[in-house]
XYZ file of C-alpha atoms in Angstrom:
781
model
C 9.472 -9.755 92.108
C 6.817 -10.223 89.474
C 5.587 -8.486 86.372
C 6.886 -7.047 83.155
C 9.306 -4.717 84.864
C 11.468 -6.965 87.031
C 13.842 -4.654 88.916
C 16.784 -5.101 91.218
C 17.081 -2.938 94.313
C 20.093 -2.007 96.383
C 21.181 -4.829 98.672
C 20.854 -2.515 101.660
C 17.829 -0.256 101.788
C 18.419 3.487 101.989
C 22.118 2.958 101.242
C 23.215 5.182 98.398
C 23.949 3.239 95.261
C 27.695 2.633 95.128
C 27.656 2.397 91.355
C 25.781 5.694 91.124
C 28.397 7.429 93.241
C 31.171 5.846 91.216
C 29.539 7.023 88.024
C 29.272 10.553 89.415
C 32.947 10.554 90.382
C 33.794 9.211 86.937
C 31.907 12.068 85.288
C 33.696 14.640 87.455
C 37.038 12.954 86.942
C 36.596 12.947 83.174
C 37.781 10.465 80.628
C 41.516 9.746 81.148
C 41.957 9.355 77.410
C 40.422 12.789 76.835
C 42.929 14.303 79.265
C 45.798 12.681 77.380
C 44.400 14.029 74.129
C 44.279 17.558 75.555
C 47.863 17.269 76.787
C 49.093 15.987 73.423
C 47.113 18.667 71.607
C 48.699 21.454 73.636
C 52.177 20.117 72.823
C 51.377 19.165 69.257
C 54.123 21.181 67.608
C 55.849 22.580 70.689
C 59.604 21.906 70.442
C 60.919 19.902 73.382
C 64.043 20.759 75.315
C 67.119 19.278 73.752
C 65.807 19.513 70.193
C 68.418 18.349 67.713
C 70.363 21.461 66.566
C 71.830 19.863 63.422
C 71.373 21.727 60.172
C 68.356 20.079 58.462
C 70.092 20.260 55.097
C 72.886 17.989 56.390
C 70.484 15.218 57.453
C 70.561 12.314 55.032
C 67.467 10.613 53.691
C 68.562 7.388 55.387
C 68.554 9.164 58.776
C 65.060 10.544 58.148
C 63.885 7.047 57.248
C 65.236 5.751 60.570
C 63.428 8.507 62.456
C 60.198 7.693 60.619
C 60.607 3.980 61.354
C 61.068 4.774 65.042
C 57.846 6.835 65.057
C 55.930 4.012 63.377
C 57.309 1.415 65.807
C 56.361 3.498 68.855
C 52.857 3.989 67.453
C 52.521 0.279 66.686
C 53.332 -0.479 70.338
C 50.888 2.167 71.579
C 53.600 4.529 72.811
C 52.076 7.706 71.390
C 53.974 10.083 73.693
C 57.356 8.665 72.631
C 56.325 8.902 68.983
C 55.395 12.561 69.520
C 58.750 13.179 71.257
C 60.629 11.705 68.276
C 58.576 13.776 65.865
C 59.215 16.989 67.796
C 62.971 16.401 67.961
C 63.415 15.477 64.284
C 65.868 17.829 62.575
C 64.075 17.311 59.256
C 60.577 16.045 58.546
C 59.054 14.689 55.372
C 55.467 13.967 54.398
C 56.142 10.394 55.541
C 56.866 11.731 59.060
C 53.528 13.544 59.197
C 51.683 10.557 57.737
C 53.274 8.232 60.310
C 51.907 10.439 63.102
C 48.438 10.659 61.530
C 48.133 6.913 60.885
C 49.671 6.127 64.294
C 47.145 8.219 66.183
C 44.332 6.637 64.172
C 45.727 3.192 64.981
C 45.575 4.065 68.692
C 42.026 5.504 68.555
C 43.273 9.084 69.074
C 41.167 10.484 66.275
C 41.164 14.122 67.394
C 44.966 14.260 67.434
C 45.160 12.583 64.026
C 42.825 15.212 62.619
C 44.879 18.035 64.154
C 48.072 16.665 62.593
C 46.347 16.321 59.244
C 45.093 19.915 59.388
C 48.634 21.156 60.125
C 50.495 18.982 57.620
C 52.381 21.492 55.416
C 52.645 19.388 52.232
C 49.847 16.863 52.100
C 50.280 14.117 49.555
C 47.760 11.572 48.317
C 48.754 9.236 51.185
C 47.907 11.937 53.767
C 44.430 12.357 52.313
C 43.825 8.619 52.035
C 44.984 7.942 55.588
C 42.665 10.609 56.995
C 39.813 9.442 54.787
C 40.291 5.916 56.128
C 40.236 7.308 59.663
C 36.858 8.951 59.129
C 35.504 5.745 57.621
C 36.761 3.595 60.511
C 35.283 6.129 62.927
C 31.906 5.681 61.178
C 31.678 9.391 60.358
C 30.633 8.971 56.736
C 29.327 12.503 56.248
C 32.735 13.938 57.239
C 34.460 11.290 55.133
C 32.424 12.290 52.084
C 33.140 15.986 52.685
C 36.872 15.223 52.837
C 36.637 12.964 49.780
C 34.979 15.751 47.762
C 37.719 18.211 48.848
C 40.576 15.973 47.754
C 42.660 17.710 45.063
C 43.558 14.342 43.588
C 42.058 10.880 44.029
C 43.477 7.485 43.235
C 41.840 4.078 43.214
C 42.590 3.736 46.954
C 40.560 6.890 47.675
C 37.580 5.620 45.690
C 37.757 2.145 47.232
C 37.965 3.588 50.766
C 34.825 5.650 50.235
C 33.034 2.721 48.615
C 34.005 0.448 51.517
C 32.780 2.993 54.072
C 29.348 3.194 52.497
C 29.182 -0.583 52.084
C 30.069 -1.278 55.724
C 27.583 1.356 56.898
C 24.759 -0.243 54.918
C 24.465 2.622 52.410
C 24.324 0.452 49.318
C 22.962 3.063 46.907
C 25.694 5.517 47.874
C 28.292 2.767 47.484
C 26.977 2.021 43.992
C 27.063 5.722 43.097
C 30.755 5.859 44.068
C 31.437 2.652 42.125
C 29.745 3.976 38.974
C 31.737 7.239 39.127
C 35.119 5.567 39.536
C 37.404 6.402 36.595
C 39.475 3.248 37.197
C 38.306 0.067 38.840
C 40.385 -2.801 40.143
C 39.432 -6.167 41.626
C 39.067 -4.522 45.062
C 36.455 -2.141 43.611
C 34.423 -4.953 42.053
C 34.656 -7.106 45.165
C 33.759 -4.074 47.276
C 30.448 -3.402 45.553
C 29.685 -7.131 45.393
C 30.270 -7.387 49.149
C 28.094 -4.303 49.711
C 25.151 -6.086 48.123
C 25.838 -9.388 49.872
C 26.483 -7.970 53.362
C 23.267 -5.957 53.233
C 21.120 -8.904 52.148
C 20.568 -7.777 48.555
C 21.482 -11.127 47.110
C 19.576 -10.720 43.829
C 21.376 -7.462 43.034
C 24.650 -9.188 43.907
C 23.825 -12.021 41.514
C 23.010 -9.592 38.685
C 26.354 -7.894 39.195
C 28.106 -11.261 39.391
C 26.562 -12.433 36.122
C 27.628 -9.197 34.373
C 31.305 -10.142 34.597
C 33.033 -13.404 33.732
C 36.530 -13.045 35.157
C 35.778 -13.021 38.871
C 38.493 -14.170 41.231
C 38.009 -17.202 43.453
C 37.466 -14.938 46.474
C 34.446 -13.396 44.715
C 32.929 -16.814 44.014
C 33.430 -17.665 47.683
C 31.802 -14.398 48.765
C 28.785 -14.991 46.524
C 28.440 -18.546 47.771
C 28.632 -17.378 51.402
C 25.891 -14.814 50.683
C 23.544 -17.545 49.497
C 24.376 -19.663 52.544
C 23.558 -16.765 54.899
C 20.151 -16.663 53.217
C 19.896 -20.458 53.720
C 19.714 -20.901 49.955
C 21.818 -24.051 49.909
C 20.773 -25.141 46.415
C 21.962 -21.854 44.863
C 25.199 -21.989 46.858
C 25.874 -25.563 45.727
C 25.137 -24.584 42.100
C 27.862 -21.928 42.318
C 30.225 -24.325 44.076
C 29.838 -26.888 41.281
C 30.406 -24.222 38.567
C 33.528 -22.690 40.092
C 36.437 -22.722 37.630
C 38.837 -23.113 40.520
C 38.246 -23.990 44.162
C 40.496 -23.292 47.111
C 40.357 -24.442 50.733
C 37.988 -21.554 51.548
C 35.525 -22.772 48.899
C 35.363 -26.261 50.399
C 35.248 -24.992 53.967
C 32.520 -22.446 53.164
C 30.275 -25.078 51.602
C 30.929 -27.625 54.343
C 30.216 -25.009 57.016
C 27.040 -23.920 55.212
C 25.671 -27.441 55.133
C 26.667 -28.078 58.748
C 25.193 -24.855 60.112
C 21.888 -25.552 58.387
C 21.614 -29.057 59.800
C 22.540 -30.835 56.548
C 25.242 -32.860 58.257
C 25.146 -35.812 55.829
C 25.908 -33.477 52.911
C 28.561 -31.766 54.998
C 30.141 -35.127 55.798
C 30.157 -36.128 52.096
C 31.916 -32.921 51.086
C 34.300 -33.333 54.014
C 35.285 -36.770 52.714
C 35.602 -35.519 49.113
C 37.679 -32.470 50.049
C 41.115 -32.758 48.344
C 42.851 -30.930 51.174
C 41.559 -31.135 54.716
C 43.229 -28.415 56.697
C 42.515 -27.481 60.298
C 39.678 -25.198 59.141
C 37.955 -28.081 57.312
C 38.029 -30.228 60.434
C 36.940 -27.322 62.610
C 34.007 -26.638 60.270
C 32.716 -30.152 60.978
C 33.256 -29.803 64.725
C 31.391 -26.484 64.713
C 28.581 -27.936 62.612
C 27.959 -30.793 65.032
C 28.221 -28.391 67.990
C 25.680 -25.980 66.486
C 23.242 -28.843 65.999
C 23.650 -30.060 69.580
C 25.438 -33.281 68.529
C 28.253 -33.036 71.050
C 29.272 -36.711 70.958
C 29.838 -36.546 67.173
C 31.616 -33.203 67.557
C 33.947 -34.675 70.196
C 34.640 -37.711 67.980
C 35.778 -35.446 65.108
C 37.692 -33.254 67.546
C 39.603 -36.230 68.964
C 40.446 -37.457 65.448
C 42.055 -34.152 64.487
C 45.814 -34.470 64.171
C 46.267 -30.722 64.184
C 44.104 -28.411 66.284
C 44.199 -24.648 66.534
C 42.612 -22.321 69.068
C 39.412 -22.119 66.982
C 39.014 -25.914 67.162
C 39.427 -25.964 70.930
C 37.160 -22.955 71.403
C 34.409 -24.494 69.245
C 34.348 -27.614 71.422
C 34.534 -25.611 74.650
C 31.685 -23.390 73.429
C 29.591 -26.485 72.681
C 29.972 -27.777 76.223
C 29.380 -24.300 77.679
C 26.190 -23.745 75.689
C 24.916 -27.157 76.844
C 25.713 -26.176 80.450
C 28.320 -28.936 80.737
C 30.806 -26.658 82.406
C 32.883 -29.452 83.969
C 33.684 -30.863 80.512
C 34.304 -27.355 79.177
C 36.721 -26.648 82.042
C 38.485 -29.962 81.464
C 39.211 -28.982 77.842
C 40.115 -25.426 78.823
C 42.689 -26.642 81.350
C 44.157 -29.071 78.775
C 44.271 -26.496 75.976
C 47.861 -25.831 74.829
C 47.019 -22.727 72.776
C 44.648 -20.643 74.862
C 43.801 -17.225 73.520
C 41.629 -14.433 74.831
C 38.577 -15.975 73.116
C 39.071 -19.175 75.165
C 38.904 -17.219 78.405
C 35.906 -15.225 77.185
C 34.032 -18.401 76.213
C 34.547 -19.881 79.683
C 33.557 -16.667 81.458
C 30.394 -16.422 79.361
C 29.600 -20.095 80.010
C 29.961 -19.772 83.777
C 27.945 -16.536 83.808
C 25.101 -17.991 81.749
C 25.118 -21.080 83.964
C 24.584 -18.924 87.051
C 28.108 -19.547 88.384
C 29.046 -15.890 88.580
C 31.700 -16.424 91.277
C 33.628 -18.840 89.040
C 33.233 -16.434 86.119
C 34.680 -13.633 88.261
C 37.546 -15.851 89.403
C 38.521 -16.599 85.787
C 38.150 -12.947 84.847
C 40.660 -12.010 87.538
C 43.114 -14.674 86.334
C 43.099 -13.510 82.709
C 46.554 -12.518 81.461
C 44.932 -9.986 79.127
C 41.390 -8.675 78.718
C 39.551 -7.119 75.816
C 36.185 -5.419 75.440
C 34.486 -8.815 74.985
C 35.899 -10.004 78.329
C 34.463 -6.967 80.079
C 31.147 -7.298 78.263
C 30.910 -10.974 79.282
C 31.476 -10.364 82.992
C 29.253 -7.263 83.047
C 26.454 -9.198 81.325
C 26.983 -12.076 83.761
C 26.465 -9.864 86.794
C 23.497 -8.106 85.203
C 21.775 -11.372 84.262
C 22.425 -12.779 87.751
C 20.513 -9.889 89.315
C 23.596 -7.990 90.494
C 22.827 -4.769 88.663
C 24.851 -2.574 91.012
C 27.975 -4.675 90.465
C 27.414 -4.671 86.701
C 27.358 -0.873 86.629
C 30.424 -0.662 88.873
C 32.334 -2.895 86.450
C 31.233 -0.737 83.538
C 32.859 2.235 85.227
C 35.946 0.190 86.120
C 36.259 -0.861 82.484
C 36.367 2.773 81.423
C 39.027 3.553 84.006
C 41.043 0.575 82.809
C 41.273 2.307 79.437
C 39.459 -0.459 77.541
C 37.469 0.723 74.558
C 33.810 -0.103 75.089
C 32.054 -2.007 72.324
C 28.414 -2.241 71.367
C 27.803 -5.256 73.621
C 29.121 -3.423 76.678
C 27.011 -0.341 76.040
C 23.943 -2.500 75.376
C 24.423 -4.467 78.589
C 24.909 -1.297 80.649
C 21.802 0.314 79.159
C 19.775 -2.821 79.913
C 20.990 -2.771 83.499
C 20.030 0.894 83.885
C 16.590 -0.036 82.535
C 16.229 -2.902 85.057
C 16.721 -0.602 88.052
C 15.190 2.447 86.315
C 18.375 4.480 86.790
C 17.512 7.214 84.291
C 20.318 9.618 85.183
C 22.910 6.881 84.832
C 21.298 5.832 81.580
C 21.626 9.370 80.245
C 25.312 9.414 81.148
C 25.820 6.128 79.306
C 23.923 7.652 76.364
C 26.385 10.530 76.324
C 29.337 8.124 76.390
C 28.069 6.035 73.506
C 27.469 9.157 71.400
C 31.094 10.168 71.993
C 32.181 6.654 71.036
C 30.197 6.875 67.801
C 27.734 4.084 68.612
C 24.496 6.094 68.642
C 23.475 4.845 65.203
C 22.522 1.313 64.283
C 19.797 -0.954 65.567
C 21.847 -2.949 68.089
C 22.707 -0.126 70.495
C 19.790 2.054 69.363
C 17.242 -0.548 70.428
C 18.859 -0.876 73.882
C 18.836 2.916 74.256
C 15.204 3.076 73.191
C 14.232 0.334 75.669
C 16.144 2.080 78.466
C 14.196 5.322 78.068
C 10.894 3.415 77.788
C 11.542 1.403 80.949
C 12.843 4.417 82.875
C 9.603 6.297 82.265
C 10.911 8.863 79.810
C 8.657 8.113 76.856
C 9.286 11.477 75.134
C 13.043 10.891 75.097
C 12.380 7.352 73.875
C 10.421 8.740 70.943
C 13.227 11.207 70.178
C 15.683 8.293 69.977
C 13.179 6.381 67.842
C 12.679 9.079 65.204
C 16.431 9.794 65.031
C 17.369 6.173 64.351
C 18.280 6.028 60.641
C 17.678 2.273 60.464
C 14.825 0.564 62.248
C 14.236 -3.168 62.445
C 11.209 -5.032 63.778
C 12.644 -4.880 67.331
C 12.819 -1.068 67.103
C 9.161 -0.784 66.122
C 8.083 -3.375 68.706
C 9.921 -1.552 71.503
C 8.241 1.761 70.668
C 4.783 0.177 70.336
C 5.141 -1.715 73.626
C 6.610 1.360 75.308
C 3.635 3.509 74.396
C 1.257 0.729 75.473
C 2.924 0.361 78.876
C 2.771 4.128 79.405
C -0.970 4.191 78.716
C -0.685 5.859 75.311
C -2.601 3.228 73.392
C -3.616 5.440 70.484
C -0.023 6.576 69.953
C 1.047 2.916 69.982
C -1.449 2.125 67.232
C -0.246 5.125 65.192
C 3.304 3.766 65.358
C 1.968 0.357 64.281
C 0.277 1.864 61.228
C 3.492 3.728 60.368
C 5.414 0.474 60.696
C 3.215 -1.220 58.121
C 3.807 1.613 55.648
C 7.586 1.064 55.809
C 7.216 -2.467 54.503
C 8.476 -4.100 57.712
C 6.016 -6.847 58.545
C 4.798 -7.268 62.136
C 5.642 -10.425 64.054
C 3.967 -12.121 67.003
C 5.702 -9.731 69.462
C 4.332 -6.740 67.548
C 0.801 -8.036 67.891
C 1.205 -8.628 71.640
C 2.160 -4.957 71.929
C -0.757 -3.846 69.737
C -3.313 -5.920 71.666
C -1.822 -4.748 74.966
C -2.229 -1.135 73.807
C -5.888 -1.792 73.057
C -6.340 -3.527 76.419
C -4.781 -0.688 78.450
C -6.934 1.934 76.746
C -10.232 0.046 76.462
C -10.263 -0.125 72.646
C -12.296 -3.325 72.545
C -13.530 -3.162 68.957
C -10.128 -2.174 67.590
C -8.406 -4.920 69.552
C -10.915 -7.512 68.354
C -10.351 -6.412 64.764
C -6.569 -6.738 65.090
C -6.856 -10.110 66.845
C -8.912 -11.743 64.116
C -6.851 -10.230 61.285
C -3.479 -11.489 62.521
C -3.337 -14.719 60.569
C -5.327 -13.467 57.591
C -3.372 -10.252 56.933
C 0.060 -10.919 58.420
C 0.397 -14.704 58.486
C 0.984 -14.687 62.255
C -0.094 -17.787 64.153
C -2.110 -16.847 67.234
C -0.277 -17.806 70.429
C -1.228 -18.013 74.099
C -0.004 -14.443 74.748
C -2.384 -13.063 72.118
C -5.333 -14.896 73.673
C -4.301 -13.619 77.110
C -4.289 -10.041 75.815
C -7.749 -10.482 74.298
C -9.183 -12.073 77.437
C -7.697 -9.216 79.453
C -9.195 -6.685 77.015
C -12.675 -8.226 77.158
C -12.507 -8.815 80.902
C -11.498 -5.249 81.767
C -14.374 -3.981 79.626
C -16.791 -6.091 81.703
C -17.482 -8.620 78.941
C -16.708 -11.579 81.188
C -18.900 -14.037 79.298
C -17.158 -13.194 76.012
C -13.802 -13.631 77.727
C -14.791 -17.081 79.003
C -16.134 -18.078 75.598
C -12.893 -17.069 73.908
C -10.919 -19.049 76.457
C -12.945 -22.178 75.630
C -12.165 -21.708 71.920
C -8.395 -21.595 72.484
C -6.632 -24.342 70.481
C -4.466 -25.111 73.540
C -4.868 -25.275 77.301
C -4.904 -21.861 79.027
C -1.803 -21.156 81.118
C -1.491 -19.326 84.420
C -1.240 -15.913 82.760
C -4.510 -16.452 80.870
C -6.377 -17.518 83.995
C -4.725 -14.606 85.805
C -6.219 -12.166 83.301
C -9.661 -13.610 84.009
C -9.081 -13.442 87.776
C -8.020 -9.798 87.472
C -11.169 -8.982 85.521
C -13.254 -10.798 88.146
C -11.758 -8.634 90.892
C -12.422 -5.414 88.943
C -16.068 -6.310 88.394
C -16.676 -8.117 91.713
C -17.504 -11.541 90.239
C -16.441 -13.702 93.176
C -17.643 -16.982 91.695
C -15.651 -16.580 88.486
C -12.676 -15.330 90.505
C -12.701 -18.444 92.698
C -12.879 -20.737 89.659
C -10.018 -18.907 87.976
C -7.890 -18.933 91.127
C -8.418 -22.669 91.569
C -6.964 -23.341 88.108
C -4.056 -20.948 88.749
C -3.169 -22.659 92.030
C -3.050 -25.983 90.191
C -0.758 -24.586 87.483
C 1.333 -22.200 89.601
C 1.013 -23.127 93.279
C 3.766 -20.677 94.298
C 2.326 -17.596 92.577
C 1.775 -15.402 95.633
C 0.294 -12.566 93.573
C -2.748 -14.635 92.646
C -3.444 -15.527 96.302
C -3.374 -11.831 97.134
C -5.625 -11.001 94.176
C -8.259 -13.505 95.349
C -7.911 -12.208 98.912
C -8.605 -8.683 97.622
C -11.727 -9.975 95.906
C -12.905 -11.601 99.166
C -12.070 -8.468 101.186
C -13.980 -6.151 98.854
C -16.999 -8.474 99.278
C -16.657 -8.475 103.071
C -15.860 -12.219 103.203
C -13.297 -11.965 106.000
C -13.424 -15.659 106.897
C -12.322 -16.492 103.366
C -9.536 -13.899 103.589
C -8.326 -15.686 106.736
C -8.536 -19.059 104.999
C -6.363 -17.754 102.172
C -3.698 -16.739 104.704
C -3.750 -20.238 106.187
C -3.518 -21.875 102.745
C -0.529 -19.700 101.874
C 1.160 -20.589 105.175
C 0.500 -24.331 104.782
C 1.821 -24.311 101.199
C 4.853 -22.256 102.121
C 3.841 -19.388 99.838
C 5.194 -16.040 100.959
C 3.727 -12.731 99.911
C 6.316 -10.658 98.112
C 6.874 -7.513 100.207
C 6.156 -4.264 98.419
C 8.979 -1.812 97.853
C 9.223 1.491 96.039
C 12.372 3.360 95.126
C 13.347 6.692 93.645
C 16.607 8.029 92.198
C 17.620 11.469 93.500
C 20.947 13.049 92.512
C 22.457 9.722 91.406
C 21.433 8.016 94.667
C 18.742 5.369 95.011
C 16.370 5.554 98.001
C 14.182 2.540 98.780
C 11.013 2.522 100.927
C 8.775 -0.162 102.388
C 5.308 0.226 103.896
C 5.401 2.146 107.194
C 9.133 2.759 106.764
C 10.833 3.747 110.019
C 14.547 3.785 109.154
C 14.956 6.350 106.407
C 17.034 9.289 107.697
C 14.378 11.786 106.516
C 11.407 9.810 107.832
C 10.143 12.540 110.179
C 10.109 15.133 107.416
C 8.421 12.662 105.014
C 5.683 11.649 107.490
C 5.007 15.251 108.448
C 4.638 16.221 104.824
C 2.292 13.271 104.156
C 0.091 14.352 107.065
C -0.212 17.813 105.510
C -1.003 16.291 102.136
C -3.618 13.996 103.679
C -5.546 16.951 105.087
C -5.404 18.789 101.744
C -6.465 15.665 99.821
C -9.500 15.115 102.046
C -10.566 18.730 101.537
C -10.147 18.017 97.822
C -12.578 15.064 98.020
C -10.179 12.158 98.523
C -11.651 9.112 100.297
C -9.442 6.163 101.345
C -10.138 2.884 99.527
C -10.353 0.897 102.730
C -11.830 -2.093 100.938
C -8.243 -2.860 99.807
C -7.120 -3.616 103.389
C -6.979 -7.388 103.977
C -7.790 -7.115 107.677
C -11.174 -6.975 109.410
C -10.498 -3.872 111.530
C -12.130 -0.487 112.103
C -12.274 1.980 109.202
C -9.996 4.451 110.986
C -7.336 1.787 111.460
C -7.662 0.791 107.814
C -7.083 4.409 106.765
C -3.954 4.522 108.900
C -2.658 1.292 107.309
C -3.108 2.738 103.827
C -1.572 6.117 104.590
C 2.068 5.021 104.546
C 2.329 2.661 101.585
C 5.774 2.589 100.029
C 4.819 4.481 96.857
C 3.326 7.357 98.877
C 6.524 7.638 100.927
C 8.662 7.660 97.778
C 6.443 10.270 96.098
C 6.548 12.499 99.189
C 10.336 12.212 99.367
C 10.562 13.094 95.676
C 8.439 16.229 96.100
C 10.620 17.328 99.012
C 13.977 16.749 97.291
C 13.525 17.121 93.509
C 13.445 20.741 92.261
C 10.114 22.034 90.883
C 9.667 21.594 87.159
C 11.294 18.154 87.046
C 9.203 14.944 86.967
C 9.106 12.687 90.002
C 9.828 9.087 88.935
C 8.956 6.282 91.342
C 9.274 2.540 90.745
C 7.347 -0.161 92.602
C 8.016 -3.885 92.437
C 4.313 -4.806 92.710
C 1.104 -3.503 91.182
C 0.049 -0.097 92.549
C -2.970 -0.416 94.845
C -6.261 1.340 94.158
C -5.917 3.664 97.150
C -2.411 4.853 96.223
C -3.543 5.380 92.645
C -6.367 7.603 93.817
C -4.186 9.442 96.348
C -1.381 10.222 93.877
C -3.896 11.689 91.432
C -4.923 14.157 94.142
C -1.305 14.816 95.139
C -0.335 15.657 91.539
C -3.066 18.298 91.450
C -2.198 19.770 94.852
C 1.558 20.115 94.292
C 1.288 20.813 90.528
C 3.914 18.199 89.687
C 4.169 15.428 87.083
C 4.499 12.114 88.921
C 5.476 9.018 86.948
C 4.962 5.698 88.710
C 6.198 2.432 87.221
C 4.609 -0.638 88.785
C 4.954 -4.313 87.828
C 2.375 -3.959 85.093
C 2.668 -0.536 83.474
C 3.455 3.180 83.827
C 1.117 5.752 85.344
C 1.657 9.422 84.446
C -0.157 11.532 87.078
C -0.718 15.172 86.162
C -3.281 17.742 87.348
C -5.383 15.087 89.054
C -5.512 12.682 86.107
C -3.661 9.502 85.198
C -2.580 8.401 81.716
C -4.229 5.014 82.303
C -7.630 6.679 82.555
C -8.261 4.595 85.725
C -8.218 1.588 83.413
C -5.369 -0.581 84.589
């Protein structure tokens, strides 16, 4: 399939999506962990049969300590039910007993039960409050953490440091500083906490000011400051600190060596490596990793073989190097020889096989793993998704949940991307609900995937809701929203978002400008697009690339300014690629310029001889001009060159099931009902003024036969099925793997007016929102 929205269909047409059904069963079944939480909650303080009848006053402190140790051990091993049983049967409890249950539930991600125990603790001490405060912080619920912090009857330095750390890790630097300034007593953890807050959030100058305000920093603080400079690629500043350090440890040397190596300064890294007073396994591994990251695998292997002592990180670094270079045989050789495999080793191999297109070998390793974690699941799910097996990827996502594995950001992001690929909006919404429950709805990483999912599934209003609710937005966030609006035909809204982006201080990049120019192109804003194009380098320092020229040529060509488009192409500082010539060919077809279309097609066939879409586009141009001999010649050329026309398919999701249609479909179980309904619609459309665009038919046959050939295109069948099965008031969302044809575009406009329904069609190029006889593209696509 071609176009911006590459989608994967079910392997068997009209077969209900297995992953969709699994997801539905999963929703009905409920989260197993939630059920356990409910069960534990009901029995929270219910005495069990056989409760110890001994007089509590006769129980010694030593016995209580043993009971408490047993609770802690059960919790540490994940045996929450046994810990609860011990707690319930204790003849005497202390605050330590309650705190062991609270911290144990938090350790096992049973936050609701921890909170219930905290609320019912009879004599809370400072430890109880601090444990619960830490739970809120780890659960990323900073507003609740702050509310609890403010309620605390007494605070110690641990309380203050926990709150400071929570704000720092969440990126709330000003709030972290406010807590730091209010602290009545500060220790080294407090000072290092606020220093790390500045460094981790990229505020290196503020960190340096703080660092210079105090002279008795510990070595760990020097190392942290040095690492902050290295993350900013400020090697000179990092080396200045390294040379000034009153005392260096192994971390200091390894940090500086790693910094040089990661930034390609391998000679400096090698010098420091040789000067290092103590070369431990981390020093050697830093050099191996440095060579690996710079693609120097022979040098990396030389250092690796010289190492007298290797740990799992050393082996994994070398395996990762081979995997990233697609040398999977060498990676497997090391993996098989590795004496100290850990879960990361398995994950690295699975990721390598998946990225190398060897999904079967990745799956085989996944099944052999002695233990899996969330990264293992994310790796195999991403592997299937990237290999085009979207259904299998979603099935594994559900299986992961059933397996009880906690889903991480990578897993959610991968699942959302897969839902976007096949436009499974309902599934995407269910994933959205799951990630909210998991506490991952904030932050750019998952937020951007969620935003892209709604954009690609045709729900632009929900995408905007996600966008405005995101507390932190990076350039990808803004680009996704701009491109989303552009693809949906809302060019002016896209430009409004762009202007808002500039006001935030986030500078646009080359991707931003592709979205902006695309918005202008899809809405015919020629002057505005021209203004943006020529201001890119002057105002934003963005070098104009081929994609920007393609957007401009498309913009000028669609507006009928074919000579200006050709002139701009001649001024390009590099040779036009297939996409640029394709934009000119598309414009030629719109405006019937056969000569220019032929010239453009000739160049495309030289650059991309297998691009079937361009052969069809030229054939359409010939057909609309009545040049049937040339249409026939194009068919022969395609046959001789082995170029196959990609068959058109359309699909629609109804009640968590995906239905796929092809032109003239004869196997769908509801085909008779669908065809009968289309016949009724055809009569109503003709009374409404609809005329078939028979010029789109690439066959020299009678007009009546042409009309019949157009009547049952895949998108019309999918739309008709949607009207028949989706309740009134809900949008009908159809996806097509190719560009919608002119006749279907005209017909669906009429259908939307007749049935009074919003119809959203996603083709390979953009979205079309049909409503009351109009389309969001303004017939300009």
